[in-house]
Amino acid sequence: MQQGSLRIAHSESGTPMELTTGARVAVFRIVQECLTHALKHSGLGTAARVHFDWRGPGLTLHISSDVPAVTTSGQGAAPETRTGRGIAGMRERAHLAGGWLTAGPDGTQFRVTFFIPYGTRLGEHSGMGQVLENAVDRIGLGAGDVRQEAIGRG
């Protein structure tokens, strides 16, 4: 584990398919919002997992991050009960791109699942790793603040 960083594990499964420009922007913005959420609510040093699943009729994106622990003494990060525009904005973006999005806590993880339909087949390299890198850059993390782990294709 690397302290003072956002640890991102990236993986893909299936054969990459072409996404429209609007769909690629939606993927980028949703990944960006999820990583921002992980930093805001869990802090630096948290683990985030981003999986692009190309099997089926569209891209399914699974993003999860650790939920901060709350100790019995009341110390630690307490989960916020307010709702902001983050999740609502991601749902709207997914809907406008022809897809859907679910988000919420699941035990010790906060999970986001996003589906978006795609078009024609691409080559072996999907470019989603670049989308992930661009999202990391946009939330203001430098190369020293992020450790990205490529898990591979399954």
Protein backbone atom coordinates (compact mmCIF):
# COMPACT_ATOMS: atom_id res chain seq x y z
CA MET A 1 0.00 0.00 0.00
CA GLN A 2 1.29 3.44 -0.88
CA GLN A 3 0.45 6.17 1.66
CA GLY A 4 -0.73 9.59 0.53
CA SER A 5 -2.16 8.34 -2.74
CA LEU A 6 -5.23 7.08 -4.49
CA ARG A 7 -4.54 3.46 -5.41
CA ILE A 8 -6.38 2.57 -8.62
CA ALA A 9 -6.70 -0.98 -9.93
CA HIS A 10 -7.82 -1.03 -13.59
CA SER A 11 -9.05 -4.11 -15.45
CA GLU A 12 -11.01 -4.99 -18.59
CA SER A 13 -12.82 -8.05 -19.89
CA GLY A 14 -14.27 -8.85 -23.29
CA THR A 15 -13.48 -7.32 -26.68
CA PRO A 16 -13.46 -3.50 -26.80
CA MET A 17 -16.16 -1.87 -28.87
CA GLU A 18 -16.36 1.62 -30.32
CA LEU A 19 -18.18 4.26 -28.29
CA THR A 20 -19.55 7.48 -29.70
CA THR A 21 -17.84 10.69 -28.67
CA GLY A 22 -20.74 11.45 -26.33
CA ALA A 23 -20.48 8.00 -24.76
CA ARG A 24 -16.70 8.39 -24.25
CA VAL A 25 -17.27 11.76 -22.57
CA ALA A 26 -19.93 10.17 -20.32
CA VAL A 27 -17.50 7.38 -19.36
CA PHE A 28 -14.75 9.92 -18.67
CA ARG A 29 -16.95 12.16 -16.51
CA ILE A 30 -18.42 9.25 -14.53
CA VAL A 31 -14.97 7.79 -13.83
CA GLN A 32 -13.78 11.27 -12.83
CA GLU A 33 -16.74 11.75 -10.46
CA CYS A 34 -16.24 8.32 -8.89
CA LEU A 35 -12.54 8.97 -8.23
CA THR A 36 -13.37 12.41 -6.84
CA HIS A 37 -15.98 10.77 -4.58
CA ALA A 38 -13.39 8.25 -3.34
CA LEU A 39 -10.97 11.06 -2.44
CA LYS A 40 -13.62 13.27 -0.87
CA HIS A 41 -15.28 10.61 1.26
CA SER A 42 -12.47 8.13 1.95
CA GLY A 43 -9.38 10.32 1.68
CA LEU A 44 -5.91 9.85 0.29
CA GLY A 45 -4.55 6.33 0.48
CA THR A 46 -7.88 4.72 -0.38
CA ALA A 47 -8.19 1.95 -2.95
CA ALA A 48 -10.40 2.31 -6.02
CA ARG A 49 -11.15 -0.38 -8.57
CA VAL A 50 -12.26 0.38 -12.14
CA HIS A 51 -13.39 -2.50 -14.37
CA PHE A 52 -14.51 -2.11 -18.01
CA ASP A 53 -16.67 -5.08 -19.08
CA TRP A 54 -17.09 -5.18 -22.87
CA ARG A 55 -19.13 -8.39 -22.96
CA GLY A 56 -22.80 -8.13 -23.85
CA PRO A 57 -24.75 -5.41 -25.70
CA GLY A 58 -22.77 -2.51 -24.22
CA LEU A 59 -20.00 -1.40 -21.92
CA THR A 60 -20.63 -2.06 -18.24
CA LEU A 61 -18.37 -0.07 -15.98
CA HIS A 62 -17.89 -1.23 -12.38
CA ILE A 63 -16.19 1.19 -10.00
CA SER A 64 -15.75 0.58 -6.29
CA SER A 65 -13.87 2.27 -3.49
CA ASP A 66 -13.43 1.72 0.21
CA VAL A 67 -15.98 3.24 2.56
CA PRO A 68 -14.29 4.99 5.49
CA ALA A 69 -14.48 3.07 8.76
CA VAL A 70 -16.19 4.60 11.78
CA THR A 71 -14.91 3.43 15.15
CA THR A 72 -17.16 2.75 18.15
CA SER A 73 -15.60 5.72 19.97
CA GLY A 74 -16.95 8.00 17.26
CA GLN A 75 -13.48 8.60 15.83
CA GLY A 76 -12.88 8.23 12.15
CA ALA A 77 -14.77 9.47 9.16
CA ALA A 78 -18.52 9.39 9.58
CA PRO A 79 -20.47 8.74 6.39
CA GLU A 80 -22.22 11.84 5.13
CA THR A 81 -25.99 11.62 5.01
CA ARG A 82 -26.55 14.50 2.65
CA THR A 83 -26.95 13.87 -1.04
CA GLY A 84 -25.19 16.11 -3.51
CA ARG A 85 -25.38 16.43 -7.28
CA GLY A 86 -22.64 13.83 -7.82
CA ILE A 87 -24.76 10.70 -8.07
CA ALA A 88 -27.76 12.48 -9.58
CA GLY A 89 -25.46 14.10 -12.14
CA MET A 90 -23.88 10.74 -13.03
CA ARG A 91 -27.34 9.15 -13.45
CA GLU A 92 -28.44 12.00 -15.70
CA ARG A 93 -25.26 11.74 -17.78
CA ALA A 94 -25.73 7.96 -18.14
CA HIS A 95 -29.38 8.41 -19.17
CA LEU A 96 -28.53 11.08 -21.75
CA ALA A 97 -25.97 8.68 -23.26
CA GLY A 98 -28.65 5.97 -23.57
CA GLY A 99 -27.60 3.96 -20.50
CA TRP A 100 -28.22 3.66 -16.78
CA LEU A 101 -26.32 3.93 -13.51
CA THR A 102 -26.69 2.57 -9.98
CA ALA A 103 -24.67 3.78 -7.00
CA GLY A 104 -24.54 3.22 -3.28
CA PRO A 105 -22.79 1.60 -0.33
CA ASP A 106 -22.39 -2.18 -0.29
CA GLY A 107 -20.79 -3.28 2.97
CA THR A 108 -17.28 -1.86 3.11
CA GLN A 109 -17.40 -0.65 -0.51
CA PHE A 110 -19.14 2.16 -2.35
CA ARG A 111 -20.10 0.75 -5.74
CA VAL A 112 -21.10 2.37 -9.01
CA THR A 113 -22.32 0.33 -11.97
CA PHE A 114 -22.80 2.12 -15.29
CA PHE A 115 -24.07 0.63 -18.56
CA ILE A 116 -23.85 2.30 -21.94
CA PRO A 117 -24.56 0.80 -25.40
CA TYR A 118 -21.81 0.76 -28.00
CA GLY A 119 -21.34 0.58 -31.77
CA THR A 120 -18.71 -1.18 -33.88
CA ARG A 121 -15.68 -3.27 -32.86
CA LEU A 122 -12.34 -1.64 -32.12
CA GLY A 123 -8.90 -3.13 -32.14
CA GLU A 124 -7.46 -4.88 -29.10
CA HIS A 125 -6.61 -1.61 -27.31
CA SER A 126 -9.75 0.19 -26.11
CA GLY A 127 -8.19 3.44 -24.98
CA MET A 128 -10.09 3.23 -21.69
CA GLY A 129 -6.80 3.28 -19.80
CA GLN A 130 -6.24 6.72 -21.33
CA VAL A 131 -9.76 7.77 -20.27
CA LEU A 132 -8.88 6.70 -16.72
CA GLU A 133 -5.56 8.61 -16.82
CA ASN A 134 -7.32 11.75 -18.11
CA ALA A 135 -9.89 11.53 -15.30
CA VAL A 136 -7.09 11.25 -12.72
CA ASP A 137 -5.35 14.30 -14.23
CA ARG A 138 -8.56 16.35 -14.14
CA ILE A 139 -9.14 15.81 -10.41
CA GLY A 140 -5.70 17.26 -9.71
CA LEU A 141 -3.66 14.22 -8.77
CA GLY A 142 -0.06 14.22 -9.89
CA ALA A 143 1.89 11.14 -10.92
CA GLY A 144 3.22 10.81 -7.36
CA ASP A 145 -0.31 10.77 -5.91
CA VAL A 146 -1.65 7.84 -7.91
CA ARG A 147 -0.56 4.25 -8.16
CA GLN A 148 -2.42 2.62 -11.01
CA GLU A 149 -2.44 -1.15 -11.21
CA ALA A 150 -3.37 -2.81 -14.47
CA ILE A 151 -5.05 -6.08 -13.57
CA GLY A 152 -5.47 -7.17 -17.16
CA ARG A 153 -8.13 -8.68 -19.30
CA GLY A 154 -10.24 -11.59 -18.18
